[in-house]
mmCIF file of C-alpha atoms and ligand atoms in Angstrom:
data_model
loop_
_atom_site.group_PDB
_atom_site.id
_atom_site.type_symbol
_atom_site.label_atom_id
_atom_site.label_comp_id
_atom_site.label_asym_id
_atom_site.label_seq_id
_atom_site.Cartn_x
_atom_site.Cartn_y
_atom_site.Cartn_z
ATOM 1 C CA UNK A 521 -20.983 0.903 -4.325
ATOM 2 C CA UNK A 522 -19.887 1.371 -0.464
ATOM 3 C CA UNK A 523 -22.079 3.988 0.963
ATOM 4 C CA UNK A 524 -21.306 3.856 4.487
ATOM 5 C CA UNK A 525 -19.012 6.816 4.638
ATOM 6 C CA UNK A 526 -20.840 8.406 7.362
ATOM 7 C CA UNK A 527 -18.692 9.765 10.476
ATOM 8 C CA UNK A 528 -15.396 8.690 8.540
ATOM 9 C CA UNK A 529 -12.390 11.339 8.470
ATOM 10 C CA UNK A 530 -11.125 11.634 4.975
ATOM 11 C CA UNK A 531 -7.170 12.911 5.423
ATOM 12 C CA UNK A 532 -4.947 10.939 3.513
ATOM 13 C CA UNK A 533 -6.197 9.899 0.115
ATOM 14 C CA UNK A 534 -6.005 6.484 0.330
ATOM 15 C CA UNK A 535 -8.842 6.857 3.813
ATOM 16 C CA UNK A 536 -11.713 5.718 1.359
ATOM 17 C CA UNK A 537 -11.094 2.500 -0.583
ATOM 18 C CA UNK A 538 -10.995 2.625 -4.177
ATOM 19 C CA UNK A 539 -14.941 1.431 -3.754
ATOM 20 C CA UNK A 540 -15.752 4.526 -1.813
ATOM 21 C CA UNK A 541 -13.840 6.679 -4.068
ATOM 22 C CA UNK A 542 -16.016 5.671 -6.986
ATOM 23 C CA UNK A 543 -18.900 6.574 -5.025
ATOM 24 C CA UNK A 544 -18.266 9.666 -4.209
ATOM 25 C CA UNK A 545 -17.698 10.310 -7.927
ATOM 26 C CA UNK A 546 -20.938 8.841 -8.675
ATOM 27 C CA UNK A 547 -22.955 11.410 -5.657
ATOM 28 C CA UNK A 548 -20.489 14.526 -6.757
ATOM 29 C CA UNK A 549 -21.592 13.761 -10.587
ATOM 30 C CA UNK A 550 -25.685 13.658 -9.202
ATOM 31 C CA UNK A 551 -24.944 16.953 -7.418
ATOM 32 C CA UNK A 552 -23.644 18.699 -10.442
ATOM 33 C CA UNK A 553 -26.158 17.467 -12.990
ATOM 34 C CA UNK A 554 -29.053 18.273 -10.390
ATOM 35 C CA UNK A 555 -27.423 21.759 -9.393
ATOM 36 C CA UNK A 556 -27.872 22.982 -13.364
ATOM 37 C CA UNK A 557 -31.413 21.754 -13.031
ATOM 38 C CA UNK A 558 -32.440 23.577 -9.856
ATOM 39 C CA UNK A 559 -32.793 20.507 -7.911
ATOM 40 C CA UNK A 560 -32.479 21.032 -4.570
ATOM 41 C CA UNK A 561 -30.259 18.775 -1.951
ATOM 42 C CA UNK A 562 -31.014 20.366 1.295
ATOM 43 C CA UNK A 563 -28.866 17.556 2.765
ATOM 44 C CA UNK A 564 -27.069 19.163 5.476
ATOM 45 C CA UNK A 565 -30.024 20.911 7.273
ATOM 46 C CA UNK A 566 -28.847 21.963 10.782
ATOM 47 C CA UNK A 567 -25.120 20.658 10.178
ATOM 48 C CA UNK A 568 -22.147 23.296 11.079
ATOM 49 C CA UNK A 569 -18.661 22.448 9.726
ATOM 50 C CA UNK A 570 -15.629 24.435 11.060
ATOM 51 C CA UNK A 571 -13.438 25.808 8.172
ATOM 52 C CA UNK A 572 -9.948 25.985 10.196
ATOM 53 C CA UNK A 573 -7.061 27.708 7.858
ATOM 54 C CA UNK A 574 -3.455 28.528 8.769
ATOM 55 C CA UNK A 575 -2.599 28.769 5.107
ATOM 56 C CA UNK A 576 -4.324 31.035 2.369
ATOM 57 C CA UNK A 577 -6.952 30.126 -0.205
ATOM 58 C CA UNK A 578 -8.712 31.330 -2.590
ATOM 59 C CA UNK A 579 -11.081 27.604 -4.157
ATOM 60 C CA UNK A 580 -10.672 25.321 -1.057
ATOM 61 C CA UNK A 581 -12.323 28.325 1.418
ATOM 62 C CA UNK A 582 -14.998 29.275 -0.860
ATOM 63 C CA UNK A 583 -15.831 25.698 -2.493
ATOM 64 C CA UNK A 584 -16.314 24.548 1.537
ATOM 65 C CA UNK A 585 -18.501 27.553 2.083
ATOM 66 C CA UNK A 586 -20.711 27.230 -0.781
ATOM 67 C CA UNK A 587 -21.062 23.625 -0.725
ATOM 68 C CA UNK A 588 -22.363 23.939 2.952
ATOM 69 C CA UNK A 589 -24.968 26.741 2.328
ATOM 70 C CA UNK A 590 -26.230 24.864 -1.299
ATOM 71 C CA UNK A 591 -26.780 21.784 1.074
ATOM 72 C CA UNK A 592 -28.637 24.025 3.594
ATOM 73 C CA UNK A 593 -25.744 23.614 6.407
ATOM 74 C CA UNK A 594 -23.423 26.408 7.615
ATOM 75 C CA UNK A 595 -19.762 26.748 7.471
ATOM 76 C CA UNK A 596 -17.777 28.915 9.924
ATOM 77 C CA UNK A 597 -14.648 30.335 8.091
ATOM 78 C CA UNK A 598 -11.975 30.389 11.239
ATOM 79 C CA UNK A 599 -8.703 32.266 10.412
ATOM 80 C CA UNK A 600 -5.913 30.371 12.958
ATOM 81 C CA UNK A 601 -4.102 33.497 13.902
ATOM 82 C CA UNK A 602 -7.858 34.955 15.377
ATOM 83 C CA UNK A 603 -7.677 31.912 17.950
ATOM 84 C CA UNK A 604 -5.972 30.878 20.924
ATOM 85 C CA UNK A 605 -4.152 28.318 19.186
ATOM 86 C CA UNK A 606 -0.772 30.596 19.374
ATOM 87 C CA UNK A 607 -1.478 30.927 22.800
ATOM 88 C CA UNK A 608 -1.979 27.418 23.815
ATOM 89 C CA UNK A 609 -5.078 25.753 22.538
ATOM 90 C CA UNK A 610 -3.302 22.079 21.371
ATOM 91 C CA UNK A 611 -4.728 19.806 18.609
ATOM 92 C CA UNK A 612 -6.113 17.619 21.020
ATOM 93 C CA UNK A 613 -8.357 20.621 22.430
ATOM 94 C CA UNK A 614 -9.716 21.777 19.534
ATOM 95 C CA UNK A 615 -10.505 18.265 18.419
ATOM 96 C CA UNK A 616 -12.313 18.472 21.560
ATOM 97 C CA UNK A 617 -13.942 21.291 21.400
ATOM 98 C CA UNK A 618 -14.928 21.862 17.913
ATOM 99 C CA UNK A 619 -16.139 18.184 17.795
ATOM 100 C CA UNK A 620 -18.645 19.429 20.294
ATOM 101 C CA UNK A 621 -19.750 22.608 18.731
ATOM 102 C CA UNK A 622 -19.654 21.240 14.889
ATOM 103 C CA UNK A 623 -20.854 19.010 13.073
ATOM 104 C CA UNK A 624 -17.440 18.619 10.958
ATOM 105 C CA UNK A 625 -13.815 19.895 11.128
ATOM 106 C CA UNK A 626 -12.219 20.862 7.888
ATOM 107 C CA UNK A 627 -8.510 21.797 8.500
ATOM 108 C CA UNK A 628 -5.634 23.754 6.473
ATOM 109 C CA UNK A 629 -2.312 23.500 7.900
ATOM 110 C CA UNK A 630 0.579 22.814 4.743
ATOM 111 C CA UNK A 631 4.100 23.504 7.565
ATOM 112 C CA UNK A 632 6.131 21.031 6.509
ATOM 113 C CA UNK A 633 6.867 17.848 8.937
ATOM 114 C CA UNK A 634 3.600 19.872 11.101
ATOM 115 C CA UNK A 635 0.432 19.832 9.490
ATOM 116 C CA UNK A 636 0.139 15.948 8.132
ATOM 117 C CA UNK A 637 0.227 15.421 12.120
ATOM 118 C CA UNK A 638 -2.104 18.062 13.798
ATOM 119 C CA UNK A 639 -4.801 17.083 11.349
ATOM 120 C CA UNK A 640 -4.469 13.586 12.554
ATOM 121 C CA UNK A 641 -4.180 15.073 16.470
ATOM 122 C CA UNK A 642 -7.043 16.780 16.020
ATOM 123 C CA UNK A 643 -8.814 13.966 14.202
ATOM 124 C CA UNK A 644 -8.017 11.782 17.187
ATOM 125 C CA UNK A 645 -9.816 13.895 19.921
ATOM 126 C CA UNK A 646 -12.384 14.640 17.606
ATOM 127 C CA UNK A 647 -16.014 12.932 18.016
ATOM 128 C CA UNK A 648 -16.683 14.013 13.892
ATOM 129 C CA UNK A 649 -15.493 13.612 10.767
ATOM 130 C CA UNK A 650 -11.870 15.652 10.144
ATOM 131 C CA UNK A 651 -11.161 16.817 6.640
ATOM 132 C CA UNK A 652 -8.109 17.282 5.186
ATOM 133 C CA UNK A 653 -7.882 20.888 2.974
ATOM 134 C CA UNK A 654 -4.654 20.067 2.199
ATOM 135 C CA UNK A 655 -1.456 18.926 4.543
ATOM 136 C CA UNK A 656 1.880 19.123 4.408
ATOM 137 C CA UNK A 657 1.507 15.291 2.666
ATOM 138 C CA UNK A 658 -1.780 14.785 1.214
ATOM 139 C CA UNK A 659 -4.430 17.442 -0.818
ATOM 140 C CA UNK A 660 -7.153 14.865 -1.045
ATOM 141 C CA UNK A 661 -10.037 16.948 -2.403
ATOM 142 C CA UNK A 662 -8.080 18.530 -5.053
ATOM 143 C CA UNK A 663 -7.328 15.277 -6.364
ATOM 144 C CA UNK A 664 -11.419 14.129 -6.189
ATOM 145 C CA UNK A 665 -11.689 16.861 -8.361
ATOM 146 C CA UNK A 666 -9.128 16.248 -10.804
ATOM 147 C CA UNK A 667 -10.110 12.425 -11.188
ATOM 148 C CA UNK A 668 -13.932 13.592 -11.833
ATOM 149 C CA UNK A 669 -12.370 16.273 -14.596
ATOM 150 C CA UNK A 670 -10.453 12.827 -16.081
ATOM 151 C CA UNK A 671 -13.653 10.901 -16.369
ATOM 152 C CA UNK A 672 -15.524 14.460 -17.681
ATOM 153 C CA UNK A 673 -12.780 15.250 -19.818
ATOM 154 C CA UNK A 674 -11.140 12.235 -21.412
ATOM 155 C CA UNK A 675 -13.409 8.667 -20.400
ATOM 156 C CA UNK A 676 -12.454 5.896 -18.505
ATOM 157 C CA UNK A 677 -9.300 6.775 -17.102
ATOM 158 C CA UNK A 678 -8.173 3.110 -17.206
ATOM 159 C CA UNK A 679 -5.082 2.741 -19.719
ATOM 160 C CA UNK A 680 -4.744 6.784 -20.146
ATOM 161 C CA UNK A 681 -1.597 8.667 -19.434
ATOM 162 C CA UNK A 682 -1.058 11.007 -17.134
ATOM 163 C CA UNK A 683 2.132 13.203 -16.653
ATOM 164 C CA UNK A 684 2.402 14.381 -12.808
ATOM 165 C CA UNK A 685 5.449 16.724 -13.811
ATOM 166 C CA UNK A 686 7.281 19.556 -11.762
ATOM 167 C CA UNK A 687 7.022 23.125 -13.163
ATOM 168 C CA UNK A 688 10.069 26.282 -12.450
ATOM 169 C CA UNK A 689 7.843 28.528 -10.299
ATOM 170 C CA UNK A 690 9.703 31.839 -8.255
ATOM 171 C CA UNK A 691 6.664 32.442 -5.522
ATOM 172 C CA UNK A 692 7.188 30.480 -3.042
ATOM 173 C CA UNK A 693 8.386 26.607 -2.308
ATOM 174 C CA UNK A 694 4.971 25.087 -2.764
ATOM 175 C CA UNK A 695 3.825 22.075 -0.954
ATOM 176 C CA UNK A 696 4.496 18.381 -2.374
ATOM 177 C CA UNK A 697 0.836 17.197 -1.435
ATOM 178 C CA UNK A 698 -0.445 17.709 -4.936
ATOM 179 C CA UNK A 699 1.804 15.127 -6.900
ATOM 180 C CA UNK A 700 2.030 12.909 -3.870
ATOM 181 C CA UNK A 701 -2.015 12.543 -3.498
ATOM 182 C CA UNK A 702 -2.650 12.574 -7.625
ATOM 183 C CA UNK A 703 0.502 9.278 -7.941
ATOM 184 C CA UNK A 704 -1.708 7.547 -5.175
ATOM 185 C CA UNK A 705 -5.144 8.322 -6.239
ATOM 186 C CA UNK A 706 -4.445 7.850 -10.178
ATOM 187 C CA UNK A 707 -2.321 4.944 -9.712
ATOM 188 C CA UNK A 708 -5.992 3.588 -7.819
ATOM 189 C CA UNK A 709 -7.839 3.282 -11.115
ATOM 190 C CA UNK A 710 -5.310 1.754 -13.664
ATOM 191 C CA UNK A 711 -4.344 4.811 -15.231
ATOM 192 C CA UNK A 712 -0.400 4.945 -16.414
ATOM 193 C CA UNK A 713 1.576 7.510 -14.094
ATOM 194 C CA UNK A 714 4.419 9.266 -15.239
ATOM 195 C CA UNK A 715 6.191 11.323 -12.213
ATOM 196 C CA UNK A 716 8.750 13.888 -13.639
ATOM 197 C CA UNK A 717 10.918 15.485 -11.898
ATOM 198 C CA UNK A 718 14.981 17.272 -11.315
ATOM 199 C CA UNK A 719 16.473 15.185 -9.094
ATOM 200 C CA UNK A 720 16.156 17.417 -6.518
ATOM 201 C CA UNK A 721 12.350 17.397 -6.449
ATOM 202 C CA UNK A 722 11.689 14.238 -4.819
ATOM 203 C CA UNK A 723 8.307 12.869 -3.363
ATOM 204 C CA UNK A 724 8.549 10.700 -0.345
ATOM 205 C CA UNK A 725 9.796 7.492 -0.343
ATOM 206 C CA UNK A 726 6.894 5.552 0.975
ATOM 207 C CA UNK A 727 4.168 7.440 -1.210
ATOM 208 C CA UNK A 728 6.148 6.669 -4.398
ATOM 209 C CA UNK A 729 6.432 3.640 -2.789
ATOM 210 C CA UNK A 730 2.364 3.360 -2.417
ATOM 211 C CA UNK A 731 2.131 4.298 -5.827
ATOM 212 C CA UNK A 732 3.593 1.678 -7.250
ATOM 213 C CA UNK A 733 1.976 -0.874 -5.064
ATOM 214 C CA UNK A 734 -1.438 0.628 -6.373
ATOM 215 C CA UNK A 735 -0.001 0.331 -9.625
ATOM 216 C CA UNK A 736 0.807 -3.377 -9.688
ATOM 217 C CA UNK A 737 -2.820 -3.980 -7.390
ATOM 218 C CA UNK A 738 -5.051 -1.985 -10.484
ATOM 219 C CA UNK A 739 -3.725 -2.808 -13.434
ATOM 220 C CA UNK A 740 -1.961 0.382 -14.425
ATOM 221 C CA UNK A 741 1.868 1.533 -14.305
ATOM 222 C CA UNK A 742 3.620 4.028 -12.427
ATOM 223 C CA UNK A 743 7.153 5.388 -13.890
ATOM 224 C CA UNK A 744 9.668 8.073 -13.097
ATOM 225 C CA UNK A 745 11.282 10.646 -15.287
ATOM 226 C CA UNK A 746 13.881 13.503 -14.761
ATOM 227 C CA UNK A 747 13.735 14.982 -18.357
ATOM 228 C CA UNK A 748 11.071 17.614 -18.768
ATOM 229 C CA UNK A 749 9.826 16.906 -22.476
ATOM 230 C CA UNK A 750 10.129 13.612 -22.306
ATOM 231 C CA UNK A 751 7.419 13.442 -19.731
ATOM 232 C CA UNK A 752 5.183 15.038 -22.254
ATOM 233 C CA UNK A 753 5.714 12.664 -25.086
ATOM 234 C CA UNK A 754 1.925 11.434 -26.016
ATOM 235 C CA UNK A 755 0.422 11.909 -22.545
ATOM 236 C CA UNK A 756 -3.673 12.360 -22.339
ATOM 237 C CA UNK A 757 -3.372 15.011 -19.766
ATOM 238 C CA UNK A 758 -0.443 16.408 -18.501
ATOM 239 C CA UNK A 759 -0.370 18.220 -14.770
ATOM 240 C CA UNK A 760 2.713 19.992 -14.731
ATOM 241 C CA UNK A 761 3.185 22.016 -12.017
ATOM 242 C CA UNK A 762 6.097 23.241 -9.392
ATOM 243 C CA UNK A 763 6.773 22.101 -5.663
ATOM 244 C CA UNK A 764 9.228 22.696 -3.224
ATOM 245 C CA UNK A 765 12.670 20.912 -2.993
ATOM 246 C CA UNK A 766 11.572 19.787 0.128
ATOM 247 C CA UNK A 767 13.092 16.492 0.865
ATOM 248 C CA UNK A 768 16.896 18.467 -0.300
ATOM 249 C CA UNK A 769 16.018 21.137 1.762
ATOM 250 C CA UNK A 770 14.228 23.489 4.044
ATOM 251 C CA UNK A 771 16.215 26.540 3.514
ATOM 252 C CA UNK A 772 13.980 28.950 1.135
ATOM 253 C CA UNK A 773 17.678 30.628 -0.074
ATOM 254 C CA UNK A 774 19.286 27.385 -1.157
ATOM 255 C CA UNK A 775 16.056 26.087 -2.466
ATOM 256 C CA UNK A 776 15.527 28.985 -4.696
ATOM 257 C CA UNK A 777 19.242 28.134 -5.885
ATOM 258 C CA UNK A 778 18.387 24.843 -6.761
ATOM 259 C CA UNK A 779 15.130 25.870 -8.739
ATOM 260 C CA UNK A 780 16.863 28.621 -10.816
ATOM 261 C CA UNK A 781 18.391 25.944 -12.678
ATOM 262 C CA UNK A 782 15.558 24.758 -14.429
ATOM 263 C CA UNK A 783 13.514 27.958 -14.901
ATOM 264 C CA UNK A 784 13.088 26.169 -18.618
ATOM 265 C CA UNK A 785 11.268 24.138 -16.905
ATOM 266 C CA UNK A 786 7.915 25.872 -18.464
ATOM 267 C CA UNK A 787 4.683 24.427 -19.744
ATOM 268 C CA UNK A 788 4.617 26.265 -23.410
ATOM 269 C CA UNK A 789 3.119 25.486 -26.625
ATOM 270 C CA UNK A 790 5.840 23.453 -27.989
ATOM 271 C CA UNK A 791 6.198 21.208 -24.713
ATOM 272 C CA UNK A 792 2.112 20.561 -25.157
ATOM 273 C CA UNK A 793 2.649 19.867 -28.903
ATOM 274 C CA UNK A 794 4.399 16.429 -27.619
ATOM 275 C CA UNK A 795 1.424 15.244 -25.845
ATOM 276 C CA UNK A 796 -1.600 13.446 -27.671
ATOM 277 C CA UNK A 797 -3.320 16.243 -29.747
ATOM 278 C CA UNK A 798 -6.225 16.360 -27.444
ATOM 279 C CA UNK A 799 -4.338 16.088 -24.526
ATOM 280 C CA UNK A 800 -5.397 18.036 -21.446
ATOM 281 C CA UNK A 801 -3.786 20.762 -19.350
ATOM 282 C CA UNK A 802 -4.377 20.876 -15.501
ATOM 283 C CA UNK A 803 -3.618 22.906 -12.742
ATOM 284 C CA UNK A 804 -4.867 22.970 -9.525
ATOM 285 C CA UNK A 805 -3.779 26.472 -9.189
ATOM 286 C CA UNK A 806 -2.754 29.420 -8.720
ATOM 287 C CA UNK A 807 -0.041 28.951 -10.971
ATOM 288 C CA UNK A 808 2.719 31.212 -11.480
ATOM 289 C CA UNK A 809 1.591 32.664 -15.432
ATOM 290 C CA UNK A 810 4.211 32.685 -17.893
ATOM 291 C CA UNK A 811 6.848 31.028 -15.176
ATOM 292 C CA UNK A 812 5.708 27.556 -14.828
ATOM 293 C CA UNK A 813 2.878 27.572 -17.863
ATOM 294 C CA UNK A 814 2.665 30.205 -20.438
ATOM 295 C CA UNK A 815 -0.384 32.472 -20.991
ATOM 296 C CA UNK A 816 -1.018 30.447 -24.143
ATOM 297 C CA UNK A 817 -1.322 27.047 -22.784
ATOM 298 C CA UNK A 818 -3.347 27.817 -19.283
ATOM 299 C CA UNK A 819 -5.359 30.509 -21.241
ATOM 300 C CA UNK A 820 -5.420 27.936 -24.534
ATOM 301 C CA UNK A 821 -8.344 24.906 -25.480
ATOM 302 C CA UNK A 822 -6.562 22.440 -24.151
ATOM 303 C CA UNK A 823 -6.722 23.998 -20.781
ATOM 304 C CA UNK A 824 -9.428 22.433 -18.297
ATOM 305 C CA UNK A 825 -8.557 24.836 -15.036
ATOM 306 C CA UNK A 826 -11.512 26.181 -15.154
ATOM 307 C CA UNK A 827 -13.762 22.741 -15.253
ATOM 308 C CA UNK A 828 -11.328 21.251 -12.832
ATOM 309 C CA UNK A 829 -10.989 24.163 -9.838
ATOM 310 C CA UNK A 830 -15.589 24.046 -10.327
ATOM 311 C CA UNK A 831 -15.631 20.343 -9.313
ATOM 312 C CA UNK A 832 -13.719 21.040 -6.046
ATOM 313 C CA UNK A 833 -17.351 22.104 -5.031
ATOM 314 C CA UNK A 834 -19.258 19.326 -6.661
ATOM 315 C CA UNK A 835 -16.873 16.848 -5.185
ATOM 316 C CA UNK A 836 -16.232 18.027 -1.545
ATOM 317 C CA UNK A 837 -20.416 18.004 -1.623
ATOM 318 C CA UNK A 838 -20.204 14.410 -2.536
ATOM 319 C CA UNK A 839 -17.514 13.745 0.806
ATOM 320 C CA UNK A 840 -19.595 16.397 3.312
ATOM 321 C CA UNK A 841 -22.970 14.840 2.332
ATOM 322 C CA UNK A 842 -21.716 11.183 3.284
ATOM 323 C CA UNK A 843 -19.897 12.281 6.368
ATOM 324 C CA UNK A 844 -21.835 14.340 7.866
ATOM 325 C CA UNK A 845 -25.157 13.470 7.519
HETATM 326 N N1 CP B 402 -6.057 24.417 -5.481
HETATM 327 C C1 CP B 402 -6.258 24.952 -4.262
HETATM 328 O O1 CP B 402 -6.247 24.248 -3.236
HETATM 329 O O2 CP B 402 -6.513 26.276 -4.288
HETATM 330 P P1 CP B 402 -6.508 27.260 -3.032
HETATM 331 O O3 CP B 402 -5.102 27.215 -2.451
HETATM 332 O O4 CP B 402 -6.835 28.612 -3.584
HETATM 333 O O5 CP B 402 -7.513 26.796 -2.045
#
């Protein structure tokens, strides 16, 4: 167990070392069992941690903000466009600044060849820990949550399959930092990765690239498909969901084009009915219903959504409480 996680930024997933990862797991699954006893973890006593967003949210905002007040800290929810930043205020200022009024920085920012960077701007004038709510690259907590949903749901995830798979969604081109940070953090504790995509859908070169190395370093395996069902075909849990053509291109018309050709590209009954019988759906949601998963299968017992978006709380706990203290 490496417990010294104290004043560490956690950004890109592969920050904390496999070690540290498995600690966290082991303080996130302490928090949960003692938060269904009543056992209190007033932790965080006096601590502040700034909540910076320039993207939406509806689990990352209020798992922050509830994880903060159960450890008897506050968090201060800060919209971007209620700043100064559009009027000046650089990364390297609010690293700065906020590292003197807070006791933590938690940022947001998903623009595309942008936010990956400020984080790390900010982190570098800041004097406490930075965490990442999800960049234009990485979504590190959402992945601490899915890994302690693997060990809740299915066991040692050593030897189990996982499909990362890409999903026809029409809302919006969604950021790649979900696959990218579940290949490198799965690929971290020997489980076999299968990353599915159209051709178009690529992840970038040197996190596939990572992903393999972890691969090869933990004793699992890390493969790529292009054929929807195939990617299915007796995993343990399957994670299909959609992302934007980003690496093709930036242009929300021509990516839309691109994505309209595999609109049966859908996570329905008959798609789960390849996977292992007690295979497990997950989402990190929101998902577009009926689009990219049917009503059925998200709504359906295989589904762990549910389990999975209530550990973003237990785990981010686990990450504040050995940063920040
Ligand atoms: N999964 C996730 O990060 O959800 P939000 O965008 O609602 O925070």
């Amino acid at each position: 167990m490496q417990t010294d996680l104290r004043g560490r930024d956690f950004i890109s997933d592969m920050d904390f070392s496999k070690e540290e990862i498995e600690t966290v797991m082991d303080v996130a699954f302490k928090l949960k069992r003692d938060r269904a006893l009543g056992i209190r973890h007033p932790l965080l006593e006096d601590k502040t941690l700034a909540l910076l967003f320039f993207f939406t949210s509806t689990r990352t905002r209020s798992s922050f903000e509830v994880g903060m007040a159960q450890m008897a800290g506050h968090a201060a929810f800060i919209d971007s466009t209620t700043t100064q930043i559009s009027h000046g205020d650089t990364a390297k200022e609010i690293g700065e600044i906020y590292g003197r009024y807070y006791d933590g920085i938690a940022i947001r920012q998903c623009d595309w060849d942008f936010g990956n960077k400020y984080i790390n701007d900010v982190a570098a004038a800041s004097r406490v820990p930075v965490l990442n709510m999800q960049c234009d690259v990485y979504h590190p907590f959402q992945i601490l949550a899915d890994l302690m949903t693997i060990i809740e749901k299915v066991g040692d995830p050593r030897g189990k399959t996982i499909n990362v798979s890409w999903a026809y969604a029409s809302s919006y081109q969604k950021p790649i930092s979900v696959p990218q940070s579940l290949i490198l953090q799965m690929t971290r504790f020997g489980m076999n990765v299968r990353l599915t995509h159209p051709p178009e859908y690529k992840l970038m070169p040197d996190i596939v690239q990572q992903a393999k190395d972890n691969a090869r370093k933990h004793g699992g395996s890390f493969e790529q498909l292009d054929e929807f069902d195939a990617g299915f075909v007796d995993a343990d849990i399957v994670y299909p969901k959609s992302w934007g053509a980003l690496l093709t291109t930036t242009d929300n018309a021509e990516s839309a084009a691109i994505g309209a050709q595999y609109k049966d590209w859908i996570t329905d009954e008959q798609r789960m009915a390849l996977a292992k019988d007690n295979a497990i759906y997950m989402h990190c949601l929101p998902a577009d219903r009926n689009i990219e998963v049917t009503d059925g299968v998200i709504d359906g017992p295989n589904s762990v959504v549910y389990d999975e978006a209530e550990n973003r709380l237990h785990a981010q706990k686990a990450v504040m409480a050995l940063t920040m203290r």
